PDB file of C-alpha atoms in Angstrom:
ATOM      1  CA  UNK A   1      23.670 -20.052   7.123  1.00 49.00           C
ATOM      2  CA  UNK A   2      21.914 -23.278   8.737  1.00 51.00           C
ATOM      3  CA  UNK A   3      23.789 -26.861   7.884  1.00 52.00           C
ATOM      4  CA  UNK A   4      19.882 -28.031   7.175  1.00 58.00           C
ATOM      5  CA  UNK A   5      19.807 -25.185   4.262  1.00 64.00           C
ATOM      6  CA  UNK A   6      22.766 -26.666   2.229  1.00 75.00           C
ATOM      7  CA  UNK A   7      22.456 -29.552   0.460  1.00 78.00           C
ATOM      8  CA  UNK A   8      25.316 -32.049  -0.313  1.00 77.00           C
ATOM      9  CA  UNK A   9      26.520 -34.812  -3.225  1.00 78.00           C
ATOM     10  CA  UNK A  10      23.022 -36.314  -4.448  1.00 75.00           C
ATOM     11  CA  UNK A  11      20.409 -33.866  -2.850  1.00 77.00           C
ATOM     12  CA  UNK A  12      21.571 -31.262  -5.284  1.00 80.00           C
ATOM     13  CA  UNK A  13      18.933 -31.705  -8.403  1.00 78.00           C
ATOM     14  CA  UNK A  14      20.221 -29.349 -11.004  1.00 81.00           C
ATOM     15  CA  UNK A  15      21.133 -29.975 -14.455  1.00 82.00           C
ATOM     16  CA  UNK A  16      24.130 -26.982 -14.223  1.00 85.00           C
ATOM     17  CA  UNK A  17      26.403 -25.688 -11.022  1.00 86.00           C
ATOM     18  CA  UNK A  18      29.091 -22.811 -10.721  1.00 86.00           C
ATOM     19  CA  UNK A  19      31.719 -25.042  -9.463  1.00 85.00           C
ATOM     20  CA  UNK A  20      34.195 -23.182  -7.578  1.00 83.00           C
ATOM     21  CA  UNK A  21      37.694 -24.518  -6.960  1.00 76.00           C
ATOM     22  CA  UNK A  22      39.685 -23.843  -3.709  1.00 72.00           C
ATOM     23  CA  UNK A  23      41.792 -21.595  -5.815  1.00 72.00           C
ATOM     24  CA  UNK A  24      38.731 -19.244  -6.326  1.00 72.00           C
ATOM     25  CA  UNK A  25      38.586 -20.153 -10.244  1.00 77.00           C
ATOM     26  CA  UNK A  26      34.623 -20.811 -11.709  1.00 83.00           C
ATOM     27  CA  UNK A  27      33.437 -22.997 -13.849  1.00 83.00           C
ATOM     28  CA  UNK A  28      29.776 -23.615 -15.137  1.00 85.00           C
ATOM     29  CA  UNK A  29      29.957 -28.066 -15.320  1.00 86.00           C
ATOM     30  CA  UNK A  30      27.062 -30.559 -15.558  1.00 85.00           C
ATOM     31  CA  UNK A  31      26.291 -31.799 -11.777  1.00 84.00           C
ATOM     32  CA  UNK A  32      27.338 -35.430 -13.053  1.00 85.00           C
ATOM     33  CA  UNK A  33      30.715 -33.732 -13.891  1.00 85.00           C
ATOM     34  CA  UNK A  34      31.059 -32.126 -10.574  1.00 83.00           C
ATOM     35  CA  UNK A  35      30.043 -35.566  -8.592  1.00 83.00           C
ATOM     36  CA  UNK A  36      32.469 -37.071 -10.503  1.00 84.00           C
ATOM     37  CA  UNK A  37      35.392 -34.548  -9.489  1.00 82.00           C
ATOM     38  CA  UNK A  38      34.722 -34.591  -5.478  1.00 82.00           C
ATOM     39  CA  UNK A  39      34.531 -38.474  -5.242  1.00 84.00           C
ATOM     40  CA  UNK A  40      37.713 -38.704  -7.286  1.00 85.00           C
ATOM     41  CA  UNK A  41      39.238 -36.385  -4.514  1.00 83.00           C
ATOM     42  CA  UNK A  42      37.368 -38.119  -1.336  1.00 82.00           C
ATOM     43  CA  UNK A  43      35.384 -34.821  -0.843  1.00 84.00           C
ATOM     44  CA  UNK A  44      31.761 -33.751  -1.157  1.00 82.00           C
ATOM     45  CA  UNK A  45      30.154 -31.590  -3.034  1.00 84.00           C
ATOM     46  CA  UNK A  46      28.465 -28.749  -1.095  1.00 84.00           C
ATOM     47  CA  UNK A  47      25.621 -26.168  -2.176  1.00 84.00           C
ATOM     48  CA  UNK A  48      26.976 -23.158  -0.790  1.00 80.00           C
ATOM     49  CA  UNK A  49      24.393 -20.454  -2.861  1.00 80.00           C
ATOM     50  CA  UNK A  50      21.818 -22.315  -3.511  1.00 77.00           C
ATOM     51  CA  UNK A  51      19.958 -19.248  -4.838  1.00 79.00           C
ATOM     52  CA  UNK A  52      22.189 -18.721  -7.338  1.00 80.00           C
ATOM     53  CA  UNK A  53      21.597 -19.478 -11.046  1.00 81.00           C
ATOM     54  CA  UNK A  54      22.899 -21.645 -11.396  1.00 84.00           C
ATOM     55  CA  UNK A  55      23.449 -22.633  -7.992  1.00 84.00           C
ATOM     56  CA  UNK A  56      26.814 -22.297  -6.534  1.00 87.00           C
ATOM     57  CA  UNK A  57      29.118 -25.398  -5.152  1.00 87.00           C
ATOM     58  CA  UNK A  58      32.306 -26.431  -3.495  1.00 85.00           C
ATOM     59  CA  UNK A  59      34.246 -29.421  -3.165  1.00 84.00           C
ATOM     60  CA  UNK A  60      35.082 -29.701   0.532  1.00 86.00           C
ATOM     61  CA  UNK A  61      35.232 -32.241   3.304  1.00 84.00           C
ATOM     62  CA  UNK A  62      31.693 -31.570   4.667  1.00 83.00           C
ATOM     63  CA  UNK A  63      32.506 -32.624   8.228  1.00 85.00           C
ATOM     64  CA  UNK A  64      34.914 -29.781   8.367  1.00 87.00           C
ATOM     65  CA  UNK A  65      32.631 -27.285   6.957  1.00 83.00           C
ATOM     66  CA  UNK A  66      29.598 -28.095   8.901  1.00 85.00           C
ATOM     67  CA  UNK A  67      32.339 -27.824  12.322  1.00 90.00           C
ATOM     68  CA  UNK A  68      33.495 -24.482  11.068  1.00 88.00           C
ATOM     69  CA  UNK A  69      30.428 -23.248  10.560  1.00 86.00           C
ATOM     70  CA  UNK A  70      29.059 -24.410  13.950  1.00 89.00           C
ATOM     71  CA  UNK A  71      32.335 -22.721  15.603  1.00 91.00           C
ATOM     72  CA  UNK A  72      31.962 -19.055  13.757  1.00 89.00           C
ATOM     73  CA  UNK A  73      28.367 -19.261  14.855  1.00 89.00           C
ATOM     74  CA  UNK A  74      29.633 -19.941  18.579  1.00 89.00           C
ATOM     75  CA  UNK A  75      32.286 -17.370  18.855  1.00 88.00           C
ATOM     76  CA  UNK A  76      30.004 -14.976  17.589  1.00 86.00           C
ATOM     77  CA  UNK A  77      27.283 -15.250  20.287  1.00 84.00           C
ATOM     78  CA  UNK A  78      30.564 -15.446  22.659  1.00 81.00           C
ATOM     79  CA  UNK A  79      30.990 -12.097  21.484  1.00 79.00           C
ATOM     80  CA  UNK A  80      27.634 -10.900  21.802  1.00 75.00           C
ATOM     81  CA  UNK A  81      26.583  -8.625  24.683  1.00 72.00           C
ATOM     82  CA  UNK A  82      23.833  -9.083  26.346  1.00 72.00           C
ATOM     83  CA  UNK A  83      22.302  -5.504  27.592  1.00 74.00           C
ATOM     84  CA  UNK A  84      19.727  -5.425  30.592  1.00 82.00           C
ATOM     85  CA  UNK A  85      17.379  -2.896  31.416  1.00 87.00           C
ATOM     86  CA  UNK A  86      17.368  -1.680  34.975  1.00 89.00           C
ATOM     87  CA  UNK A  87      15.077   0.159  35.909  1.00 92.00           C
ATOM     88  CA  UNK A  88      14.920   3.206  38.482  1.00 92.00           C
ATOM     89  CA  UNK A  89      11.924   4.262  40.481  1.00 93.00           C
ATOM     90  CA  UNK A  90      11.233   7.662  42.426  1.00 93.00           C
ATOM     91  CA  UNK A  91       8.755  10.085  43.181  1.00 92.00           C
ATOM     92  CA  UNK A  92       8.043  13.736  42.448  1.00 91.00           C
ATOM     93  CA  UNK A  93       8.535  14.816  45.771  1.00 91.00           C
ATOM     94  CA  UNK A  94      12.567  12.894  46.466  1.00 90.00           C
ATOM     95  CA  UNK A  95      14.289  14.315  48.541  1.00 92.00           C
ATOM     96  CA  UNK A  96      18.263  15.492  47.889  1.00 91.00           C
ATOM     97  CA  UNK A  97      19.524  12.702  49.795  1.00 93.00           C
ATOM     98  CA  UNK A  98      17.613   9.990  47.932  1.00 93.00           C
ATOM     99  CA  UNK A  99      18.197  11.888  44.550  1.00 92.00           C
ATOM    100  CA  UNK A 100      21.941  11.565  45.049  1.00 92.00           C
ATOM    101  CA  UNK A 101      21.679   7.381  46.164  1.00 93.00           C
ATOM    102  CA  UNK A 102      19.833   6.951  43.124  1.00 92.00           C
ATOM    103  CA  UNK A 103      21.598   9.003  40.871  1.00 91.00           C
ATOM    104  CA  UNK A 104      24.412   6.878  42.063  1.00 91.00           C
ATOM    105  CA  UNK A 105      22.820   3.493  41.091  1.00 91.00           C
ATOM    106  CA  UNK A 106      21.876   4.584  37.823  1.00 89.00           C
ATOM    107  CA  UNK A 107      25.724   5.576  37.306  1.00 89.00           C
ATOM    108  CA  UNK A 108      26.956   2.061  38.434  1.00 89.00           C
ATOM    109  CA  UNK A 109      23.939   0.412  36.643  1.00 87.00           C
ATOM    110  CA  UNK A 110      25.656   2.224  33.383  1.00 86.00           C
ATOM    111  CA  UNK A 111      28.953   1.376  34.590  1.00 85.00           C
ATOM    112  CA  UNK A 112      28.270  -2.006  33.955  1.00 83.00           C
ATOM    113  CA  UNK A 113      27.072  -1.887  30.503  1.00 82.00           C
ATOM    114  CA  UNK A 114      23.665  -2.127  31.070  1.00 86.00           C
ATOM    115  CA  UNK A 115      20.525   0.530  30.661  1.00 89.00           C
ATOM    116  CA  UNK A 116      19.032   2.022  32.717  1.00 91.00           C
ATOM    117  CA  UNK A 117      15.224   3.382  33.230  1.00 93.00           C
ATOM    118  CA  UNK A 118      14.228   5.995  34.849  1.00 93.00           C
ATOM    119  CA  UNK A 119      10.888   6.596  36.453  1.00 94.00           C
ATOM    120  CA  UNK A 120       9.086   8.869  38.435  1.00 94.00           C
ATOM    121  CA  UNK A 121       5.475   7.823  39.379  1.00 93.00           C
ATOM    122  CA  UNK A 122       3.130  10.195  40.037  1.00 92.00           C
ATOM    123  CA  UNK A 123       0.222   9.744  42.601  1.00 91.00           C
ATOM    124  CA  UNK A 124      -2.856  11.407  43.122  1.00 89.00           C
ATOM    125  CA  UNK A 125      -2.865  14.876  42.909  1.00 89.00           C
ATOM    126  CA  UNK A 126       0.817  15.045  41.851  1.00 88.00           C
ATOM    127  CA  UNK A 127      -0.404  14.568  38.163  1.00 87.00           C
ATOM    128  CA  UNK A 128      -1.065  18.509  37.995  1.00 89.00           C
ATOM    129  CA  UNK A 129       2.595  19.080  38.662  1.00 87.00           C
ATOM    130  CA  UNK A 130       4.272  16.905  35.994  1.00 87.00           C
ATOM    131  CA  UNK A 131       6.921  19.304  35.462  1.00 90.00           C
ATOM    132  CA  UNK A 132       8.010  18.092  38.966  1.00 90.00           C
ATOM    133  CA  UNK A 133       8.902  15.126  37.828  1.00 89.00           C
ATOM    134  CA  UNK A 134      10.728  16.517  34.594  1.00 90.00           C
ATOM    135  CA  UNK A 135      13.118  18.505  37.122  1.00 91.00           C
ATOM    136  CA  UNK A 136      13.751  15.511  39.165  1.00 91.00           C
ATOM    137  CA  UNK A 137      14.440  13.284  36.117  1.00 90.00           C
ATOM    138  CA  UNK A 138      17.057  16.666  34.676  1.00 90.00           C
ATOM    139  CA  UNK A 139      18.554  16.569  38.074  1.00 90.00           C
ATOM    140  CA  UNK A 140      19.371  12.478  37.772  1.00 89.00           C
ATOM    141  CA  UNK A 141      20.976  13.923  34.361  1.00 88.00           C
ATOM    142  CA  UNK A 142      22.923  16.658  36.282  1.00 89.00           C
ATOM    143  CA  UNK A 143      24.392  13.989  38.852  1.00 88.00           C
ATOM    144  CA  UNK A 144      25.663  11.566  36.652  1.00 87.00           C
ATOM    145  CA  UNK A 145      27.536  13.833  34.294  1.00 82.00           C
ATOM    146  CA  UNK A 146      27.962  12.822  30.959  1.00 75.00           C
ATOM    147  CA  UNK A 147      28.097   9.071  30.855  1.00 74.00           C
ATOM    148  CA  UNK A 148      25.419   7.972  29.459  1.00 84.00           C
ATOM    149  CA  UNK A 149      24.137   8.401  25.592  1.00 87.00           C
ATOM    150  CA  UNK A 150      19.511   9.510  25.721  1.00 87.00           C
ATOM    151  CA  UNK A 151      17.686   6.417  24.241  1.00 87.00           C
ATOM    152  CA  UNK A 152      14.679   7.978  25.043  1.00 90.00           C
ATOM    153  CA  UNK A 153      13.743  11.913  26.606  1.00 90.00           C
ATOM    154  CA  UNK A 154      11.427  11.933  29.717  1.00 90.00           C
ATOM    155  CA  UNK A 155       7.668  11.176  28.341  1.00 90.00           C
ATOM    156  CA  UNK A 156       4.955  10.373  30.460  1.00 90.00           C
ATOM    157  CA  UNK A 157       3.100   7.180  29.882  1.00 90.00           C
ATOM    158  CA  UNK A 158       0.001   7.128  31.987  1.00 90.00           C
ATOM    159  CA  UNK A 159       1.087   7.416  35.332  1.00 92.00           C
ATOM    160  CA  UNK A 160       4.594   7.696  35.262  1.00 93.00           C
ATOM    161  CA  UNK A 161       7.668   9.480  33.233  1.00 92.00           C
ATOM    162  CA  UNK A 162      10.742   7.798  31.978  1.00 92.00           C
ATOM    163  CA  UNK A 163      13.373   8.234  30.116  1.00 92.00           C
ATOM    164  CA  UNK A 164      15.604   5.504  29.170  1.00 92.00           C
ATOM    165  CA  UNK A 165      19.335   6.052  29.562  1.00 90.00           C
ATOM    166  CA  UNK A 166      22.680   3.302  28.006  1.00 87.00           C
ATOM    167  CA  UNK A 167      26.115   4.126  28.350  1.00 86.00           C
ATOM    168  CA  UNK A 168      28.532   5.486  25.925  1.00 81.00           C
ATOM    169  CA  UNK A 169      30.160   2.982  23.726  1.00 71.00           C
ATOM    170  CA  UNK A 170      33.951   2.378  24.941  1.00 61.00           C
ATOM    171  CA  UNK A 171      34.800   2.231  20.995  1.00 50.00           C
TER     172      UNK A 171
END
């Protein structure tokens, strides 16, 4: 919830709120009422559901709600992952070799959390022969063996086939 969607003390312009008290009790009061009760305590009164009916309030120290707030919204991008998409390129026609150095990459690539696509382009005359390209892209599956969770099965789009590839969840 945004501080700039709650409105505090005298910016709340309702004739009735559901005041709720810190020990969870309710209590339908004019607003007058309510302003009274938080400056008698050195608080403010807070709009917490504003889409409630009638809207929904607190008495709290607004400072320390607004910093709260801003902290909860911090630790929770902290915990956020950010996934990349790496992509892999070959051709129809790769030889063993360069099929198993690639395979590897695509293994670290998932390693490290991140997904992984993987395309063979097709040029020319190699269009005729697409299933090439879907045995190359089943042999990248055979290599890396199970580590990985199919976002997307090989499709061609124009030119080239992909299939997109992220790792199993360590849950």
């Amino acid at each position: 919830m945004a501080d700039r969607d709650l409105r505090i003390n005298e910016q709340i312009r309702v004739r009735e709120v559901r005041l709720i008290s810190d020990e969870g009790e309710q209590q339908v009061i004019s607003i007058t009422q309510a302003l009274e009760m938080a400056k008698e305590q050195g608080l403010d009164l807070v709009e917490v559901a504003p889409q409630a009916s009638p809207p929904v309030v607190k008495i709290l120290d607004y400072g320390k709600f607004k910093f709260e707030n801003e902290k909860k919204v911090r630790d929770a991008k902290k915990r956020q992952k950010l996934l990349k998409l790496k992509e892999i390129r070959m051709q129809p026609k790769i030889d063993d070799h360069d099929l198993d150095f690639k395979s590897k990459h695509v293994k670290e690539f998932l390693a490290d959390g991140n997904k992984v696509k993987v395309t063979v382009r097709f040029r020319g005359r190699e269009l005729a022969h697409t299933e090439l390209g879907l045995d190359v892209l089943n042999d990248v599956l055979k290599r890396i063996e199970g580590e990985y969770v199919m976002d997307k099965p090989p499709a061609m789009e124009g030119r080239f086939m992909s299939m997109v590839l992220s790792p199993k969840s360590k849950k």
